[in-house]
Amino acid sequence: MRDGGRPIRTGIIGFGTGGRVFHGPLLAADPRFEVSAVVTADPGRRAQAAKDHPGAAVLRSAEELFAEAGRLDLVVVTTPPDSHDDLASAALARGLAVVVDKPFTVRAEQGRELIAEAERLGLLLTVFHNRRYDGDFRTVRWLVAGGSLGEVRTFESRFEWCKPDEPKAWKAQALPADGGGMLFDLGPHLLDQALRLFGPVGSVHAELTRYRPGPGGDDEAFVSLVHESGVRSHLAMSSLAPLERPRFTIAGSAAGFVKWGLDCQEQQLAAGLGPGDAAYGREPEERWGRLGGRDGQTPVPTEPGGYPDFYDELAVALNGGGAPPVAAGDALAVIELIEHIYATTDIRRGH
């Protein structure tokens, strides 16, 4: 618990897509937070950070930030995955609450140690599983919980796009041991959503493929989960998908549901549309999913997306009034699944 009379002084480590597009705008839009420091060594990003957050100190290294840890309450770690463990551990050691981008850690043991350390120190540790707050996923949760589908039999979920030339060098070259590959990049979103909907997993089958030449992680991953509830989840992720396929396809005993297209919030934030805008998080009718069967389908309005809710829940938790927005143990369960898949599945070479 902290003094709720002043803003939560926050340092952002990393100012790529995570820091610039997601965390920075969401924190700036919530008066309970103050972006007090941004860490980035890149000159262009330093200039952008100074423009976006004129009241923040723009620092070149995490060491500089930790040297001034007494002036902060919270650190957001939004850097490549293999640095998450060390940076989160250093922040906790200095008495700071921590938000870690997905994937939580590269190895499950690292996640377990971070959780134990946060509990020992009485500090908040959470993971930015923002796709829980996607409007389309909220719509799916509502349909499943409300019984519109009957008993769900199969759940298909996809994150697929086509990026033949990966713009981020670390993503193009990183191996799974360093958090590289589609399963580490997009898998945490899809796995977390499936676990939230249908609970623990009884068995797992996976297929991992690399198409690009040279060393690196999987360009495409398919994961089939059989949940203890009996539902089967089919999860597909690719950076080289030639055609768009539905984001969600669900088959139930009473009806099915299909939804195309990704949640709109990332695109809106990248374009400068803030959470305070009336259009934020809202999809037009032509993008709504459809519920029904062979005898007919009806459009289902997409629930508004709510990435700001993550920081709303975090502010409440830090001020002593609730649980963190994402339990670190939930994020650890995802890493344990990913670790199991890589330990039992070879990455094959595709054509």
Coordinates of C-alpha atoms in Angstrom, one line a residue:
M1 CA 0.0 0.0 0.0
R2 CA 1.2 3.5 -0.8
D3 CA 0.2 7.1 -0.1
G4 CA -2.7 7.7 -2.5
G5 CA -2.4 11.5 -2.2
R6 CA 0.0 11.9 -5.0
P7 CA 0.4 10.3 -8.5
I8 CA 2.1 7.0 -8.8
R9 CA 5.6 7.9 -10.0
T10 CA 6.4 5.6 -12.9
G11 CA 9.6 4.8 -14.8
I12 CA 9.3 3.1 -18.2
I13 CA 12.3 1.0 -19.3
G14 CA 12.3 0.7 -23.0
F15 CA 10.6 3.0 -25.6
G16 CA 9.9 0.8 -28.6
T17 CA 6.4 -0.1 -29.5
G18 CA 5.6 -1.2 -25.9
G19 CA 6.7 2.0 -24.2
R20 CA 5.8 4.5 -26.9
V21 CA 2.5 3.0 -28.2
F22 CA 1.0 1.2 -25.2
H23 CA 2.4 2.1 -21.8
G24 CA 3.2 5.7 -22.3
P25 CA -0.2 6.9 -23.7
L26 CA -2.1 4.8 -21.2
L27 CA -0.2 6.1 -18.2
A28 CA -0.4 9.7 -19.5
A29 CA -4.1 9.4 -19.8
D30 CA -4.6 8.4 -16.2
P31 CA -4.2 11.2 -13.7
R32 CA -3.3 8.8 -10.9
F33 CA 0.0 8.1 -12.7
E34 CA 2.9 10.3 -13.5
V35 CA 5.5 9.3 -16.1
S36 CA 8.6 10.4 -14.2
A37 CA 11.4 8.7 -16.2
V38 CA 11.9 6.9 -19.5
V39 CA 14.9 4.8 -20.3
T40 CA 16.1 4.5 -23.9
A41 CA 19.6 4.8 -25.4
D42 CA 18.3 5.3 -29.0
P43 CA 18.6 9.0 -30.0
G44 CA 15.4 9.1 -32.0
R45 CA 13.5 7.4 -29.2
R46 CA 15.0 9.8 -26.7
A47 CA 13.7 12.7 -28.7
Q48 CA 10.2 11.1 -29.0
A49 CA 10.1 10.3 -25.3
A50 CA 11.0 14.0 -24.4
K51 CA 8.2 15.1 -26.7
D52 CA 5.6 12.7 -25.5
H53 CA 6.4 13.1 -21.8
P54 CA 7.9 16.6 -21.3
G55 CA 8.0 16.2 -17.5
A56 CA 9.9 13.0 -17.5
A57 CA 13.7 12.5 -17.1
V58 CA 14.9 10.7 -20.2
L59 CA 17.7 8.4 -19.2
R60 CA 20.2 6.2 -21.2
S61 CA 20.3 3.2 -18.9
A62 CA 18.4 1.2 -16.3
E63 CA 21.3 1.8 -14.0
E64 CA 20.6 5.5 -14.1
L65 CA 17.0 4.9 -13.3
F66 CA 17.7 2.5 -10.4
A67 CA 20.2 5.0 -8.9
E68 CA 17.2 7.3 -8.4
A69 CA 14.8 4.6 -7.4
G70 CA 13.7 6.5 -4.3
R71 CA 11.9 9.0 -6.6
L72 CA 9.8 6.3 -8.1
D73 CA 6.9 4.0 -7.0
L74 CA 6.5 1.8 -10.1
V75 CA 8.7 0.5 -13.0
V76 CA 7.3 -0.8 -16.3
V77 CA 9.7 -3.2 -18.1
T78 CA 9.1 -3.2 -21.8
T79 CA 12.3 -4.5 -23.3
P80 CA 13.3 -7.7 -25.2
P81 CA 12.2 -10.8 -23.2
D82 CA 15.6 -12.0 -22.2
S83 CA 16.1 -8.9 -20.1
H84 CA 12.8 -9.1 -18.2
D85 CA 14.0 -11.2 -15.4
D86 CA 17.1 -9.1 -14.5
L87 CA 15.3 -5.8 -14.8
A88 CA 12.2 -6.9 -12.8
S89 CA 14.5 -8.4 -10.1
A90 CA 16.5 -5.2 -9.8
A91 CA 13.3 -3.1 -9.5
L92 CA 11.9 -5.3 -6.8
A93 CA 15.3 -5.2 -4.9
R94 CA 14.9 -1.4 -4.8
G95 CA 11.4 -1.6 -3.3
L96 CA 9.5 -0.8 -6.5
A97 CA 6.3 -2.3 -7.8
V98 CA 6.7 -3.8 -11.3
V99 CA 4.8 -4.2 -14.5
V100 CA 6.5 -6.7 -17.0
D101 CA 5.5 -6.9 -20.6
K102 CA 4.7 -10.3 -22.0
P103 CA 6.3 -12.8 -22.1
F104 CA 6.7 -12.6 -18.4
T105 CA 10.1 -14.4 -18.4
V106 CA 11.9 -16.7 -20.8
R107 CA 12.2 -19.6 -18.3
A108 CA 9.6 -20.7 -15.8
E109 CA 12.1 -20.9 -13.0
Q110 CA 12.8 -17.2 -13.4
G111 CA 9.1 -16.4 -13.1
R112 CA 8.8 -18.5 -10.0
E113 CA 11.7 -16.7 -8.4
L114 CA 10.3 -13.3 -9.2
I115 CA 6.9 -14.2 -7.7
A116 CA 8.6 -15.5 -4.5
E117 CA 10.7 -12.4 -4.3
A118 CA 7.8 -10.0 -4.7
E119 CA 5.8 -11.9 -2.1
R120 CA 8.8 -11.9 0.3
L121 CA 9.1 -8.1 -0.1
G122 CA 5.4 -7.4 -0.1
L123 CA 5.6 -5.7 -3.5
L124 CA 3.2 -5.8 -6.4
L125 CA 4.3 -7.7 -9.5
T126 CA 2.0 -8.0 -12.5
V127 CA 2.3 -8.7 -16.3
F128 CA 0.8 -6.7 -19.1
H129 CA -1.4 -9.3 -20.7
N130 CA -3.3 -6.5 -22.5
R131 CA -5.2 -8.8 -24.8
R132 CA -7.5 -9.7 -22.0
Y133 CA -8.8 -6.2 -22.6
D134 CA -9.4 -6.6 -26.3
G135 CA -13.0 -5.8 -27.3
D136 CA -13.3 -9.0 -29.4
F137 CA -12.1 -11.2 -26.5
R138 CA -14.5 -9.5 -24.1
T139 CA -17.3 -10.3 -26.5
V140 CA -16.2 -13.9 -26.7
R141 CA -16.1 -14.2 -22.9
W142 CA -19.6 -12.7 -22.7
L143 CA -20.9 -15.2 -25.3
V144 CA -19.3 -18.2 -23.6
A145 CA -20.4 -17.2 -20.1
G146 CA -23.9 -16.3 -21.2
G147 CA -24.6 -19.7 -22.8
S148 CA -25.3 -18.3 -26.3
L149 CA -23.1 -21.0 -27.8
G150 CA -24.4 -23.9 -25.7
E151 CA -21.5 -26.2 -24.6
V152 CA -18.4 -25.0 -26.3
R153 CA -16.7 -27.8 -28.2
T154 CA -13.8 -26.2 -30.1
F155 CA -12.2 -22.7 -29.9
E156 CA -10.0 -21.4 -32.7
S157 CA -8.0 -18.3 -32.1
R158 CA -5.4 -16.8 -34.5
F159 CA -2.9 -14.0 -34.5
E160 CA -1.5 -13.9 -38.0
W161 CA 0.1 -11.3 -40.2
C162 CA 2.7 -11.1 -43.0
K163 CA 6.1 -9.5 -42.1
P164 CA 8.6 -11.1 -44.4
D165 CA 11.2 -8.6 -43.4
E166 CA 11.1 -8.4 -39.6
P167 CA 11.9 -4.7 -38.7
K168 CA 13.2 -5.6 -35.2
A169 CA 16.7 -7.2 -35.5
W170 CA 16.4 -8.9 -32.1
K171 CA 13.1 -10.6 -33.2
A172 CA 14.6 -11.8 -36.5
Q173 CA 17.6 -13.4 -34.9
A174 CA 16.6 -14.4 -31.4
L175 CA 16.3 -18.1 -30.6
P176 CA 13.6 -19.5 -28.2
A177 CA 16.2 -19.7 -25.5
D178 CA 16.3 -15.9 -25.7
G179 CA 12.5 -15.4 -26.0
G180 CA 12.5 -15.5 -29.8
G181 CA 9.9 -17.0 -32.1
M182 CA 6.2 -16.7 -32.7
L183 CA 5.3 -18.9 -29.7
F184 CA 7.0 -16.4 -27.4
D185 CA 5.9 -13.3 -29.3
L186 CA 2.2 -14.0 -29.9
G187 CA 1.7 -17.3 -27.9
P188 CA 1.4 -15.6 -24.5
H189 CA -1.7 -13.7 -25.8
L190 CA -3.5 -16.7 -27.2
L191 CA -2.6 -19.1 -24.4
D192 CA -3.6 -16.6 -21.7
Q193 CA -7.0 -16.0 -23.4
A194 CA -7.6 -19.8 -23.8
L195 CA -6.8 -20.4 -20.2
R196 CA -9.0 -17.6 -19.0
L197 CA -11.9 -19.0 -21.0
F198 CA -11.7 -22.7 -20.4
G199 CA -9.3 -23.4 -17.5
P200 CA -6.3 -25.7 -17.0
V201 CA -4.9 -27.9 -19.7
G202 CA -4.8 -31.7 -19.7
S203 CA -2.8 -32.3 -22.9
V204 CA -0.8 -30.3 -25.4
H205 CA 0.2 -30.9 -29.1
A206 CA 2.2 -28.3 -31.0
E207 CA 3.8 -27.8 -34.4
L208 CA 6.6 -25.2 -34.9
T209 CA 8.0 -24.2 -38.2
R210 CA 10.8 -21.9 -39.4
Y211 CA 10.7 -20.7 -43.0
R212 CA 13.3 -17.9 -43.0
P213 CA 16.9 -18.9 -43.8
G214 CA 19.5 -18.9 -41.1
P215 CA 19.2 -19.4 -37.3
G216 CA 16.2 -18.0 -35.3
G217 CA 12.9 -18.9 -33.8
D218 CA 9.7 -20.3 -35.2
D219 CA 8.0 -18.2 -37.9
E220 CA 4.8 -20.1 -37.4
A221 CA 3.3 -22.1 -34.5
F222 CA 0.2 -24.2 -34.0
V223 CA -0.9 -25.3 -30.6
S224 CA -3.8 -27.7 -29.7
L225 CA -4.9 -27.7 -26.1
V226 CA -7.3 -30.1 -24.5
H227 CA -8.6 -28.4 -21.4
E228 CA -9.6 -30.3 -18.4
S229 CA -13.1 -28.9 -19.0
G230 CA -13.2 -30.9 -22.3
V231 CA -12.9 -28.0 -24.7
R232 CA -10.3 -28.2 -27.4
S233 CA -8.5 -24.9 -28.2
H234 CA -6.7 -24.5 -31.6
L235 CA -4.2 -21.6 -31.5
A236 CA -2.4 -20.4 -34.6
M237 CA 0.2 -17.7 -34.8
S238 CA 2.3 -16.7 -37.8
S239 CA 4.4 -13.8 -39.1
L240 CA 4.2 -15.1 -42.7
A241 CA 0.5 -15.6 -43.3
P242 CA -0.4 -14.9 -46.9
L243 CA -4.1 -14.5 -46.3
E244 CA -6.2 -13.3 -43.4
R245 CA -8.2 -16.0 -41.6
P246 CA -10.8 -15.4 -38.8
R247 CA -9.5 -14.1 -35.5
F248 CA -12.0 -16.3 -33.7
T249 CA -14.0 -19.3 -34.7
I250 CA -16.0 -21.1 -32.0
A251 CA -18.2 -24.1 -32.3
G252 CA -20.8 -24.9 -29.6
S253 CA -23.6 -27.3 -29.2
A254 CA -26.2 -24.6 -29.8
A255 CA -24.4 -22.1 -32.1
G256 CA -21.2 -20.9 -33.6
F257 CA -19.4 -17.6 -33.6
V258 CA -16.9 -16.1 -36.1
K259 CA -15.0 -12.8 -35.9
W260 CA -12.5 -11.3 -38.3
G261 CA -9.9 -8.7 -37.7
L262 CA -7.7 -7.6 -34.7
D263 CA -8.8 -5.4 -31.9
C264 CA -8.6 -1.7 -32.9
Q265 CA -6.8 -0.3 -29.9
E266 CA -3.2 -0.8 -30.9
Q267 CA -3.8 0.9 -34.3
Q268 CA -5.7 3.8 -32.6
L269 CA -2.9 4.4 -30.0
A270 CA -0.2 4.2 -32.7
A271 CA -2.2 6.9 -34.7
G272 CA -2.4 9.1 -31.6
L273 CA -6.0 8.5 -30.7
G274 CA -6.1 8.5 -26.9
P275 CA -8.3 6.7 -24.4
G276 CA -10.2 9.9 -23.8
D277 CA -11.5 10.0 -27.3
A278 CA -15.2 8.9 -27.8
A279 CA -14.1 6.5 -30.6
Y280 CA -11.4 4.8 -28.6
G281 CA -11.8 1.0 -28.4
R282 CA -15.0 0.9 -30.5
E283 CA -15.4 -1.1 -33.7
P284 CA -17.7 -0.1 -36.5
E285 CA -20.6 -2.4 -37.3
E286 CA -19.1 -3.9 -40.4
R287 CA -16.4 -5.5 -38.2
W288 CA -18.7 -7.2 -35.7
G289 CA -18.7 -10.9 -35.4
R290 CA -21.6 -13.2 -36.3
L291 CA -23.4 -15.7 -34.1
G292 CA -25.6 -18.5 -35.4
G293 CA -25.6 -21.5 -37.6
R294 CA -26.6 -22.9 -41.0
D295 CA -30.1 -21.5 -40.6
G296 CA -28.9 -17.9 -40.2
Q297 CA -26.5 -15.6 -38.4
T298 CA -26.9 -12.4 -36.6
P299 CA -24.2 -9.7 -35.9
V300 CA -23.0 -9.3 -32.4
P301 CA -21.8 -5.8 -31.3
T302 CA -18.1 -5.9 -30.3
E303 CA -17.7 -4.9 -26.6
P304 CA -15.6 -1.7 -26.3
G305 CA -11.9 -2.5 -25.8
G306 CA -10.4 -1.4 -22.5
Y307 CA -6.6 -1.3 -22.3
P308 CA -6.9 1.7 -19.9
D309 CA -8.7 -0.7 -17.5
F310 CA -5.3 -2.4 -16.8
Y311 CA -3.9 0.7 -15.3
D312 CA -7.2 1.6 -13.6
E313 CA -7.0 -1.8 -11.8
L314 CA -3.3 -1.3 -11.1
A315 CA -3.9 2.1 -9.5
V316 CA -6.6 0.7 -7.3
A317 CA -4.2 -2.2 -6.3
L318 CA -1.3 0.1 -5.6
N319 CA -3.5 2.4 -3.4
G320 CA -4.5 -0.6 -1.3
G321 CA -7.9 -1.5 -2.7
G322 CA -7.7 -4.6 -4.8
A323 CA -5.8 -7.3 -6.6
P324 CA -3.4 -6.6 -9.4
P325 CA -4.9 -6.6 -12.9
V326 CA -3.1 -9.8 -13.9
A327 CA -1.9 -12.3 -11.3
A328 CA 1.8 -13.1 -11.9
G329 CA 0.9 -16.7 -11.4
D330 CA -1.4 -16.6 -14.4
A331 CA 1.5 -15.3 -16.5
L332 CA 3.7 -18.0 -15.1
A333 CA 1.2 -20.7 -16.2
V334 CA 1.6 -19.4 -19.8
I335 CA 5.4 -19.6 -19.6
E336 CA 5.2 -23.1 -18.2
L337 CA 3.1 -24.2 -21.2
I338 CA 5.6 -22.5 -23.7
E339 CA 8.5 -24.1 -21.9
H340 CA 6.8 -27.5 -22.2
I341 CA 6.1 -27.0 -25.9
Y342 CA 9.7 -26.1 -26.7
A343 CA 11.0 -29.0 -24.7
T344 CA 8.8 -31.5 -26.4
T345 CA 8.5 -30.1 -30.0
D346 CA 11.3 -29.6 -32.6
I347 CA 11.2 -26.6 -34.9
R348 CA 11.1 -28.1 -38.4
R349 CA 12.3 -26.4 -41.5
G350 CA 9.6 -25.3 -43.9
H351 CA 9.8 -24.6 -47.6

